[in-house]
N, CA, C and O atoms as a Tinker XYZ file with bonds, in Angstrom:
   432  protein
     1  N     34.180000   -9.953000  -64.610000    73     2
     2  CA    34.832000   -8.513000  -64.442000    64     1     3
     3  C     35.544000   -8.544000  -65.638000    63     2     4     5
     4  O     35.230000   -7.537000  -66.274000    81     3
     5  N     36.403000   -9.261000  -66.287000    73     3     6
     6  CA    36.768000   -8.896000  -67.881000    64     5     7
     7  C     35.775000   -8.274000  -68.569000    63     6     8     9
     8  O     35.890000   -7.147000  -69.050000    81     7
     9  N     34.684000   -9.039000  -68.646000    73     7    10
    10  CA    33.419000   -8.792000  -69.562000    64     9    11
    11  C     33.249000   -7.066000  -69.429000    63    10    12    13
    12  O     33.279000   -6.220000  -70.322000    81    11
    13  N     33.071000   -6.920000  -68.034000    73    11    14
    14  CA    32.707000   -5.429000  -67.775000    64    13    15
    15  C     33.780000   -4.304000  -67.926000    63    14    16    17
    16  O     33.507000   -3.108000  -68.030000    81    15
    17  N     35.200000   -4.910000  -67.926000    73    15    18
    18  CA    36.283000   -3.550000  -68.115000    64    17    19
    19  C     36.326000   -3.704000  -69.707000    63    18    20    21
    20  O     36.737000   -2.765000  -70.390000    81    19
    21  N     35.940000   -4.778000  -70.229000    73    19    22
    22  CA    35.933000   -4.624000  -71.712000    64    21    23
    23  C     35.005000   -3.814000  -72.329000    63    22    24    25
    24  O     35.251000   -3.039000  -73.254000    81    23
    25  N     33.829000   -4.020000  -71.755000    73    23    26
    26  CA    32.766000   -3.054000  -72.328000    64    25    27
    27  C     32.896000   -1.671000  -71.846000    63    26    28    29
    28  O     32.226000   -0.856000  -72.481000    81    27
    29  N     33.517000   -1.268000  -70.988000    73    27    30
    30  CA    33.960000    0.237000  -70.344000    64    29    31
    31  C     35.176000    0.662000  -71.406000    63    30    32    33
    32  O     35.305000    1.797000  -71.865000    81    31
    33  N     35.956000   -0.360000  -71.676000    73    31    34
    34  CA    37.106000    0.183000  -72.683000    64    33    35
    35  C     36.291000    0.446000  -73.926000    63    34    36    37
    36  O     36.464000    1.544000  -74.454000    81    35
    37  N     35.515000   -0.306000  -74.422000    73    35    38
    38  CA    34.729000    0.010000  -75.579000    64    37    39
    39  C     34.230000    1.071000  -75.775000    63    38    40    41
    40  O     34.344000    1.708000  -76.822000    81    39
    41  N     33.446000    1.497000  -74.544000    73    39    42
    42  CA    32.587000    2.833000  -74.205000    64    41    43
    43  C     33.575000    3.764000  -74.507000    63    42    44    45
    44  O     33.346000    4.630000  -75.351000    81    43
    45  N     34.769000    3.694000  -73.861000    73    43    46
    46  CA    35.423000    4.907000  -73.748000    64    45    47
    47  C     36.206000    5.057000  -75.025000    63    46    48    49
    48  O     36.808000    6.125000  -75.134000    81    47
    49  N     36.328000    4.075000  -76.144000    73    47    50
    50  CA    36.822000    4.239000  -77.293000    64    49    51
    51  C     35.914000    4.990000  -78.320000    63    50    52    53
    52  O     36.240000    5.887000  -79.097000    81    51
    53  N     34.593000    4.355000  -78.116000    73    51    54
    54  CA    33.575000    5.048000  -78.899000    64    53    55
    55  C     33.261000    6.377000  -78.300000    63    54    56    57
    56  O     32.965000    7.182000  -79.183000    81    55
    57  N     33.229000    6.815000  -77.253000    73    55    58
    58  CA    33.303000    8.433000  -76.780000    64    57    59
    59  C     34.570000    9.135000  -77.689000    63    58    60    61
    60  O     34.497000   10.103000  -78.446000    81    59
    61  N     35.582000    8.421000  -77.393000    73    59    62
    62  CA    36.746000    9.370000  -77.900000    64    61    63
    63  C     36.700000    9.625000  -79.468000    63    62    64    65
    64  O     37.136000   10.632000  -80.026000    81    63
    65  N     36.061000    8.473000  -80.112000    73    63    66
    66  CA    35.697000    8.432000  -81.740000    64    65    67
    67  C     34.646000    9.546000  -81.758000    63    66    68    69
    68  O     34.821000   10.289000  -82.724000    81    67
    69  N     33.806000    9.825000  -81.131000    73    67    70
    70  CA    32.731000   10.601000  -81.217000    64    69    71
    71  C     33.229000   12.089000  -81.100000    63    70    72    73
    72  O     32.888000   13.054000  -81.784000    81    71
    73  N     34.165000   12.024000  -80.011000    73    71    74
    74  CA    34.914000   13.533000  -79.730000    64    73    75
    75  C     35.577000   13.918000  -80.657000    63    74    76    77
    76  O     35.569000   15.126000  -80.896000    81    75
    77  N     36.237000   13.169000  -81.344000    73    75    78
    78  CA    37.015000   13.668000  -82.841000    64    77    79
    79  C     36.436000   14.005000  -83.719000    63    78    80    81
    80  O     36.989000   14.842000  -84.432000    81    79
    81  N     35.086000   13.544000  -84.096000    73    79    82
    82  CA    34.438000   13.779000  -84.967000    64    81    83
    83  C     33.426000   14.931000  -84.860000    63    82    84    85
    84  O     32.605000   15.160000  -85.749000    81    83
    85  N     33.525000   15.637000  -83.738000    73    83    86
    86  CA    32.809000   16.841000  -83.324000    64    85    87
    87  C     32.922000   17.772000  -84.321000    63    86    88    89
    88  O     34.018000   18.162000  -84.723000    81    87
    89  N     31.839000   18.172000  -84.766000    73    87    90
    90  CA    31.856000   19.506000  -85.792000    64    89    91
    91  C     31.458000   20.663000  -85.089000    63    90    92    93
    92  O     30.352000   20.602000  -84.552000    81    91
    93  N     32.165000   21.791000  -84.962000    73    91    94
    94  CA    31.893000   22.843000  -84.207000    64    93    95
    95  C     31.425000   23.873000  -85.352000    63    94    96    97
    96  O     31.931000   24.073000  -86.457000    81    95
    97  N     30.243000   24.497000  -84.715000    73    95    98
    98  CA    29.490000   25.154000  -85.727000    64    97    99
    99  C     29.714000   26.773000  -85.539000    63    98   100   101
   100  O     29.720000   27.256000  -84.407000    81    99
   101  N     29.853000   27.387000  -86.428000    73    99   102
   102  CA    30.180000   28.832000  -86.619000    64   101   103
   103  C     29.645000   29.528000  -85.384000    63   102   104   105
   104  O     28.433000   29.490000  -85.168000    81   103
   105  N     30.540000   30.219000  -84.483000    73   103   106
   106  CA    29.810000   30.948000  -83.331000    64   105   107
   107  C     30.047000   30.309000  -82.154000    63   106   108   109
   108  O     30.077000   30.980000  -81.122000    81   107
   109  N     30.227000   29.093000  -82.120000    73   107   110
   110  CA    30.604000   28.430000  -80.947000    64   109   111
   111  C     31.634000   28.907000  -80.209000    63   110   112   113
   112  O     32.618000   29.432000  -80.730000    81   111
   113  N     31.474000   28.755000  -78.886000    73   111   114
   114  CA    32.356000   29.486000  -77.859000    64   113   115
   115  C     33.797000   28.893000  -78.004000    63   114   116   117
   116  O     34.777000   29.629000  -77.885000    81   115
   117  N     33.916000   27.545000  -78.265000    73   115   118
   118  CA    35.336000   27.081000  -78.459000    64   117   119
   119  C     35.619000   27.094000  -80.131000    63   118   120   121
   120  O     36.651000   26.519000  -80.478000    81   119
   121  N     34.968000   27.569000  -80.961000    73   119   122
   122  CA    35.366000   27.674000  -82.499000    64   121   123
   123  C     36.681000   27.847000  -82.799000    63   122   124   125
   124  O     37.192000   26.996000  -83.528000    81   123
   125  N     37.504000   28.962000  -82.315000    73   123   126
   126  CA    38.670000   29.434000  -82.591000    64   125   127
   127  C     39.623000   28.097000  -81.966000    63   126   128   129
   128  O     40.407000   27.522000  -82.721000    81   127
   129  N     39.484000   27.722000  -80.683000    73   127   130
   130  CA    40.394000   26.697000  -80.234000    64   129   131
   131  C     40.192000   25.494000  -81.065000    63   130   132   133
   132  O     41.290000   25.053000  -81.406000    81   131
   133  N     39.058000   24.688000  -81.590000    73   131   134
   134  CA    39.153000   23.677000  -82.410000    64   133   135
   135  C     39.528000   23.918000  -83.508000    63   134   136   137
   136  O     40.179000   22.993000  -83.992000    81   135
   137  N     39.343000   25.199000  -84.450000    73   135   138
   138  CA    40.059000   25.462000  -85.484000    64   137   139
   139  C     41.662000   25.612000  -85.502000    63   138   140   141
   140  O     42.336000   25.474000  -86.522000    81   139
   141  N     42.186000   25.920000  -84.205000    73   139   142
   142  CA    43.763000   26.122000  -84.216000    64   141   143
   143  C     44.254000   24.598000  -84.242000    63   142   144   145
   144  O     45.160000   24.117000  -84.922000    81   143
   145  N     43.328000   23.905000  -83.225000    73   143   146
   146  CA    44.058000   22.468000  -83.129000    64   145   147
   147  C     43.788000   21.614000  -84.300000    63   146   148   149
   148  O     44.571000   20.692000  -84.528000    81   147
   149  N     42.686000   21.827000  -85.133000    73   147   150
   150  CA    42.678000   21.336000  -86.331000    64   149   151
   151  C     43.744000   21.349000  -87.287000    63   150   152   153
   152  O     44.305000   20.411000  -87.854000    81   151
   153  N     43.920000   22.597000  -87.361000    73   151   154
   154  CA    45.047000   23.307000  -88.469000    64   153   155
   155  C     46.254000   22.898000  -87.966000    63   154   156   157
   156  O     47.029000   22.447000  -88.810000    81   155
   157  N     46.683000   22.931000  -86.685000    73   155   158
   158  CA    47.945000   22.229000  -85.920000    64   157   159
   159  C     48.236000   20.669000  -86.717000    63   158   160   161
   160  O     49.185000   20.338000  -87.428000    81   159
   161  N     47.037000   19.895000  -86.290000    73   159   162
   162  CA    47.093000   18.576000  -86.647000    64   161   163
   163  C     47.584000   18.368000  -88.293000    63   162   164   165
   164  O     48.271000   17.418000  -88.669000    81   163
   165  N     47.112000   19.387000  -89.118000    73   163   166
   166  CA    47.263000   19.321000  -90.701000    64   165   167
   167  C     48.778000   19.318000  -90.767000    63   166   168   169
   168  O     49.175000   18.502000  -91.599000    81   167
   169  N     49.712000   19.953000  -90.172000    73   167   170
   170  CA    51.184000   20.227000  -90.174000    64   169   171
   171  C     51.924000   18.531000  -90.183000    63   170   172   173
   172  O     51.918000   17.716000  -89.260000    81   171
   173  N     52.394000   18.423000  -91.266000    73   171   174
   174  CA    52.909000   16.968000  -91.363000    64   173   175
   175  C     54.058000   17.020000  -90.182000    63   174   176   177
   176  O     54.679000   18.042000  -89.887000    81   175
   177  N     54.234000   15.683000  -89.538000    73   175   178
   178  CA    55.166000   15.332000  -88.759000    64   177   179
   179  C     56.621000   15.298000  -89.479000    63   178   180   181
   180  O     56.768000   15.444000  -90.692000    81   179
   181  N     57.657000   15.088000  -88.569000    73   179   182
   182  CA    58.985000   14.959000  -89.096000    64   181   183
   183  C     59.121000   13.797000  -89.861000    63   182   184   185
   184  O     59.658000   13.769000  -90.968000    81   183
   185  N     58.614000   12.793000  -89.251000    73   183   186
   186  CA    58.568000   11.311000  -89.784000    64   185   187
   187  C     57.962000   11.277000  -91.401000    63   186   188   189
   188  O     58.510000   10.712000  -92.348000    81   187
   189  N     56.685000   12.042000  -91.432000    73   187   190
   190  CA    56.143000   12.000000  -92.530000    64   189   191
   191  C     56.895000   12.668000  -93.870000    63   190   192   193
   192  O     56.922000   12.241000  -95.024000    81   191
   193  N     57.474000   13.831000  -93.316000    73   191   194
   194  CA    58.463000   14.661000  -94.155000    64   193   195
   195  C     59.545000   13.776000  -94.830000    63   194   196   197
   196  O     59.723000   13.730000  -96.048000    81   195
   197  N     60.218000   13.107000  -93.938000    73   195   198
   198  CA    61.331000   12.297000  -94.044000    64   197   199
   199  C     61.067000   11.070000  -94.909000    63   198   200   201
   200  O     61.804000   10.760000  -95.846000    81   199
   201  N     59.741000   10.235000  -94.472000    73   199   202
   202  CA    59.320000    9.094000  -95.524000    64   201   203
   203  C     58.933000    9.641000  -97.070000    63   202   204   205
   204  O     59.109000    9.055000  -98.138000    81   203
   205  N     58.464000   10.700000  -96.872000    73   203   206
   206  CA    58.194000   11.398000  -98.211000    64   205   207
   207  C     59.361000   11.846000  -99.090000    63   206   208   209
   208  O     59.194000   12.022000 -100.297000    81   207
   209  N     60.413000   12.011000  -98.557000    73   207   210
   210  CA    61.635000   12.194000  -99.087000    64   209   211
   211  C     62.312000   10.982000  -99.679000    63   210   212   213
   212  O     62.896000   11.011000 -100.763000    81   211
   213  N     62.187000    9.757000  -98.798000    73   211   214
   214  CA    62.367000    8.439000  -99.441000    64   213   215
   215  C     61.736000    8.066000 -100.471000    63   214   216   217
   216  O     62.337000    7.649000 -101.461000    81   215
   217  N     60.421000    8.153000 -100.411000    73   215   218
   218  CA    59.516000    7.788000 -101.509000    64   217   219
   219  C     59.874000    8.594000 -102.813000    63   218   220   221
   220  O     60.040000    7.986000 -103.870000    81   219
   221  N     59.969000    9.682000 -102.754000    73   219   222
   222  CA    60.453000   10.631000 -104.046000    64   221   223
   223  C     61.590000    9.932000 -104.522000    63   222   224   225
   224  O     61.460000    9.599000 -105.700000    81   223
   225  N     62.895000    9.527000 -103.883000    73   223   226
   226  CA    63.922000    8.994000 -104.026000    64   225   227
   227  C     63.733000    7.370000 -104.723000    63   226   228   229
   228  O     64.417000    6.825000 -105.589000    81   227
   229  N     62.815000    6.983000 -104.149000    73   227   230
   230  CA    62.740000    5.410000 -104.698000    64   229   231
   231  C     61.834000    5.571000 -105.913000    63   230   232   233
   232  O     61.979000    4.721000 -106.792000    81   231
   233  N     61.013000    6.429000 -106.085000    73   231   234
   234  CA    60.194000    6.450000 -107.370000    64   233   235
   235  C     61.259000    6.794000 -108.466000    63   234   236   237
   236  O     61.392000    6.085000 -109.463000    81   235
   237  N     62.006000    7.906000 -108.238000    73   235   238
   238  CA    63.115000    8.437000 -109.068000    64   237   239
   239  C     63.891000    7.300000 -109.615000    63   238   240   241
   240  O     63.990000    7.089000 -110.824000    81   239
   241  N     64.462000    6.542000 -108.654000    73   239   242
   242  CA    65.478000    5.412000 -108.779000    64   241   243
   243  C     64.788000    4.360000 -109.654000    63   242   244   245
   244  O     65.545000    3.760000 -110.417000    81   243
   245  N     63.536000    4.037000 -109.686000    73   243   246
   246  CA    62.967000    3.228000 -110.214000    64   245   247
   247  C     62.372000    3.556000 -111.657000    63   246   248   249
   248  O     61.555000    2.846000 -112.243000    81   247
   249  N     62.969000    4.871000 -112.181000    73   247   250
   250  CA    62.144000    5.360000 -113.161000    64   249   251
   251  C     60.656000    5.811000 -113.294000    63   250   252   253
   252  O     60.060000    5.794000 -114.371000    81   251
   253  N     60.064000    6.246000 -112.026000    73   251   254
   254  CA    58.787000    6.538000 -112.069000    64   253   255
   255  C     58.802000    8.199000 -111.568000    63   254   256   257
   256  O     58.375000    8.613000 -110.490000    81   255
   257  N     59.422000    9.023000 -112.677000    73   255   258
   258  CA    59.596000   10.471000 -112.517000    64   257   259
   259  C     58.340000   10.976000 -112.191000    63   258   260   261
   260  O     58.139000   11.803000 -111.301000    81   259
   261  N     57.335000   10.381000 -113.049000    73   259   262
   262  CA    55.887000   11.503000 -113.248000    64   261   263
   263  C     55.284000   11.227000 -111.870000    63   262   264   265
   264  O     54.680000   12.155000 -111.330000    81   263
   265  N     55.387000    9.999000 -111.215000    73   263   266
   266  CA    54.604000   10.036000 -109.777000    64   265   267
   267  C     55.306000   10.902000 -108.972000    63   266   268   269
   268  O     54.708000   11.775000 -108.343000    81   267
   269  N     56.596000   10.761000 -108.906000    73   267   270
   270  CA    57.740000   11.570000 -108.154000    64   269   271
   271  C     57.254000   12.954000 -108.165000    63   270   272   273
   272  O     56.946000   13.581000 -107.151000    81   271
   273  N     57.203000   13.388000 -109.347000    73   271   274
   274  CA    56.763000   14.898000 -109.648000    64   273   275
   275  C     55.199000   15.210000 -109.090000    63   274   276   277
   276  O     54.941000   16.228000 -108.449000    81   275
   277  N     54.420000   14.412000 -109.352000    73   275   278
   278  CA    53.093000   14.691000 -108.895000    64   277   279
   279  C     53.106000   14.747000 -107.489000    63   278   280   281
   280  O     52.541000   15.734000 -107.016000    81   279
   281  N     53.695000   13.797000 -106.549000    73   279   282
   282  CA    53.763000   13.753000 -105.195000    64   281   283
   283  C     54.266000   15.073000 -104.845000    63   282   284   285
   284  O     53.616000   15.883000 -104.184000    81   283
   285  N     55.545000   15.293000 -105.342000    73   283   286
   286  CA    56.145000   16.675000 -105.032000    64   285   287
   287  C     55.485000   17.789000 -105.189000    63   286   288   289
   288  O     55.641000   18.721000 -104.401000    81   287
   289  N     54.690000   17.853000 -106.180000    73   287   290
   290  CA    53.849000   19.050000 -106.602000    64   289   291
   291  C     52.723000   19.160000 -105.327000    63   290   292   293
   292  O     52.216000   20.243000 -105.034000    81   291
   293  N     52.454000   18.110000 -104.731000    73   291   294
   294  CA    51.186000   18.148000 -103.915000    64   293   295
   295  C     51.952000   18.728000 -102.388000    63   294   296   297
   296  O     51.494000   19.570000 -101.616000    81   295
   297  N     53.051000   18.082000 -102.293000    73   295   298
   298  CA    53.635000   18.500000 -100.999000    64   297   299
   299  C     53.990000   19.962000 -101.034000    63   298   300   301
   300  O     53.786000   20.584000  -99.992000    81   299
   301  N     54.522000   20.653000 -102.131000    73   299   302
   302  CA    54.842000   21.894000 -102.355000    64   301   303
   303  C     53.655000   22.835000 -102.177000    63   302   304   305
   304  O     53.828000   23.973000 -101.740000    81   303
   305  N     52.148000   22.253000 -102.594000    73   303   306
   306  CA    51.163000   22.972000 -102.355000    64   305   307
   307  C     50.720000   22.962000 -101.027000    63   306   308   309
   308  O     50.154000   23.965000 -100.592000    81   307
   309  N     50.922000   21.812000 -100.196000    73   307   310
   310  CA    50.603000   21.536000  -98.765000    64   309   311
   311  C     51.306000   22.906000  -97.797000    63   310   312   313
   312  O     50.805000   23.623000  -96.931000    81   311
   313  N     52.772000   22.855000  -98.452000    73   311   314
   314  CA    53.684000   23.932000  -97.568000    64   313   315
   315  C     53.093000   25.366000  -98.049000    63   314   316   317
   316  O     52.949000   26.305000  -97.267000    81   315
   317  N     52.797000   25.418000  -99.312000    73   315   318
   318  CA    52.491000   27.051000  -99.427000    64   317   319
   319  C     51.061000   27.306000  -98.769000    63   318   320   321
   320  O     50.754000   28.495000  -98.678000    81   319
   321  N     50.094000   26.328000  -98.273000    73   319   322
   322  CA    49.009000   26.608000  -97.593000    64   321   323
   323  C     49.451000   26.685000  -96.212000    63   322   324   325
   324  O     48.852000   27.362000  -95.377000    81   323
   325  N     50.539000   25.968000  -95.947000    73   323   326
   326  CA    51.101000   26.381000  -94.236000    64   325   327
   327  C     51.864000   27.753000  -94.194000    63   326   328   329
   328  O     51.690000   28.498000  -93.230000    81   327
   329  N     52.594000   28.055000  -95.084000    73   327   330
   330  CA    52.866000   29.494000  -95.100000    64   329   331
   331  C     51.859000   30.552000  -94.773000    63   330   332   333
   332  O     52.129000   31.552000  -94.107000    81   331
   333  N     50.499000   30.235000  -95.354000    73   331   334
   334  CA    49.362000   31.291000  -94.814000    64   333   335
   335  C     48.744000   31.111000  -93.371000    63   334   336   337
   336  O     47.937000   31.932000  -92.936000    81   335
   337  N     49.121000   30.083000  -92.692000    73   335   338
   338  CA    48.548000   30.031000  -91.422000    64   337   339
   339  C     49.363000   31.107000  -90.433000    63   338   340   341
   340  O     50.565000   31.373000  -90.393000    81   339
   341  N     48.293000   31.598000  -89.687000    73   339   342
   342  CA    48.890000   32.624000  -88.750000    64   341   343
   343  C     49.865000   31.825000  -87.733000    63   342   344   345
   344  O     49.904000   30.608000  -87.549000    81   343
   345  N     50.706000   32.924000  -87.072000    73   343   346
   346  CA    51.626000   32.470000  -86.300000    64   345   347
   347  C     51.292000   31.437000  -84.656000    63   346   348   349
   348  O     51.961000   30.597000  -84.054000    81   347
   349  N     50.138000   31.965000  -84.458000    73   347   350
   350  CA    49.573000   31.195000  -83.134000    64   349   351
   351  C     49.237000   29.600000  -83.553000    63   350   352   353
   352  O     49.174000   28.693000  -82.723000    81   351
   353  N     49.036000   29.432000  -84.981000    73   351   354
   354  CA    48.723000   28.003000  -85.229000    64   353   355
   355  C     50.170000   27.349000  -85.539000    63   354   356   357
   356  O     50.480000   26.268000  -85.039000    81   355
   357  N     50.910000   27.962000  -86.266000    73   355   358
   358  CA    52.157000   27.522000  -86.661000    64   357   359
   359  C     53.332000   28.568000  -86.578000    63   358   360   361
   360  O     53.448000   29.466000  -87.412000    81   359
   361  N     54.221000   28.392000  -85.486000    73   359   362
   362  CA    55.018000   29.204000  -85.153000    64   361   363
   363  C     56.414000   29.209000  -86.374000    63   362   364   365
   364  O     56.777000   28.210000  -86.996000    81   363
   365  N     57.030000   30.603000  -86.489000    73   363   366
   366  CA    57.913000   30.490000  -87.655000    64   365   367
   367  C     59.046000   29.435000  -87.334000    63   366   368   369
   368  O     59.660000   28.985000  -88.301000    81   367
   369  N     59.364000   29.018000  -86.126000    73   367   370
   370  CA    60.292000   27.855000  -86.016000    64   369   371
   371  C     59.875000   26.669000  -86.850000    63   370   372   373
   372  O     60.587000   26.135000  -87.700000    81   371
   373  N     58.547000   26.281000  -86.496000    73   371   374
   374  CA    58.000000   25.045000  -86.833000    64   373   375
   375  C     57.860000   25.205000  -88.308000    63   374   376   377
   376  O     58.142000   24.281000  -89.071000    81   375
   377  N     57.438000   26.340000  -88.712000    73   375   378
   378  CA    57.376000   26.557000  -90.287000    64   377   379
   379  C     58.691000   26.209000  -91.043000    63   378   380   381
   380  O     58.813000   25.385000  -91.949000    81   379
   381  N     59.548000   26.916000  -90.551000    73   379   382
   382  CA    60.844000   26.841000  -91.136000    64   381   383
   383  C     61.471000   25.298000  -91.113000    63   382   384   385
   384  O     61.760000   24.634000  -92.108000    81   383
   385  N     61.592000   24.948000  -89.888000    73   383   386
   386  CA    61.696000   23.589000  -89.938000    64   385   387
   387  C     61.185000   22.472000  -90.825000    63   386   388   389
   388  O     61.865000   21.685000  -91.484000    81   387
   389  N     59.833000   22.543000  -90.723000    73   387   390
   390  CA    58.956000   21.716000  -91.632000    64   389   391
   391  C     59.258000   21.925000  -93.176000    63   390   392   393
   392  O     59.024000   21.043000  -94.002000    81   391
   393  N     59.771000   23.105000  -93.486000    73   391   394
   394  CA    59.976000   23.304000  -94.978000    64   393   395
   395  C     61.470000   22.625000  -95.128000    63   394   396   397
   396  O     61.682000   21.807000  -96.023000    81   395
   397  N     62.418000   22.990000  -94.259000    73   395   398
   398  CA    63.743000   22.555000  -94.413000    64   397   399
   399  C     63.898000   21.168000  -94.470000    63   398   400   401
   400  O     64.866000   20.743000  -95.101000    81   399
   401  N     63.116000   20.359000  -93.923000    73   399   402
   402  CA    63.248000   18.957000  -93.783000    64   401   403
   403  C     62.830000   18.362000  -95.170000    63   402   404   405
   404  O     63.240000   17.259000  -95.534000    81   403
   405  N     62.093000   19.048000  -95.842000    73   403   406
   406  CA    61.619000   18.690000  -97.449000    64   405   407
   407  C     62.753000   18.602000  -98.082000    63   406   408   409
   408  O     63.506000   19.494000  -97.690000    81   407
   409  N     63.363000   17.746000  -99.112000    73   407   410
   410  CA    64.193000   17.907000 -100.000000    64   409   411
   411  C     63.519000   17.387000 -101.350000    63   410   412   413
   412  O     63.221000   16.226000 -101.632000    81   411
   413  N     63.345000   18.606000 -102.152000    73   411   414
   414  CA    62.572000   18.165000 -103.586000    64   413   415
   415  C     63.535000   17.683000 -104.437000    63   414   416   417
   416  O     64.698000   18.078000 -104.361000    81   415
   417  N     63.130000   16.780000 -105.328000    73   415   418
   418  CA    63.999000   16.183000 -106.381000    64   417   419
   419  C     64.103000   17.336000 -107.266000    63   418   420   421
   420  O     63.390000   18.340000 -107.246000    81   419
   421  N     65.136000   17.056000 -108.095000    73   419   422
   422  CA    65.662000   17.909000 -109.087000    64   421   423
   423  C     65.484000   17.295000 -110.458000    63   422   424   425
   424  O     66.139000   16.297000 -110.759000    81   423
   425  N     64.630000   17.842000 -111.301000    73   423   426
   426  CA    64.019000   17.415000 -112.590000    64   425   427
   427  C     65.275000   18.044000 -113.668000    63   426   428   429
   428  O     65.401000   19.263000 -113.792000    81   427
   429  N     66.056000   17.194000 -114.323000    73   427   430
   430  CA    67.111000   17.964000 -115.317000    64   429   431
   431  C     66.667000   17.429000 -116.690000    63   430   432
   432  O     67.247000   17.796000 -117.712000    81   431
């Protein structure tokens, strides 16, 4: 019985992985739905933004300003891309919250 349930669980996991990898072709009836879902997942979670802030501060405190500036530049480019997303993908509230959580380093 354990063997069978283990096989069933593995089959479910494999199916879930396949579902996640689905490629939607242009013109697919659910193309917009999948695109919105994909773009929504591209928005960083609060915890990721907070961890990025910590990482930048640690890099600066250890004299790795170049690395911190490079990471910050990438994060700011991501936020620029998020700004161009339509409101049904990223609400204005979520957009401003995401942006406000990021604390850029100051290079003097």
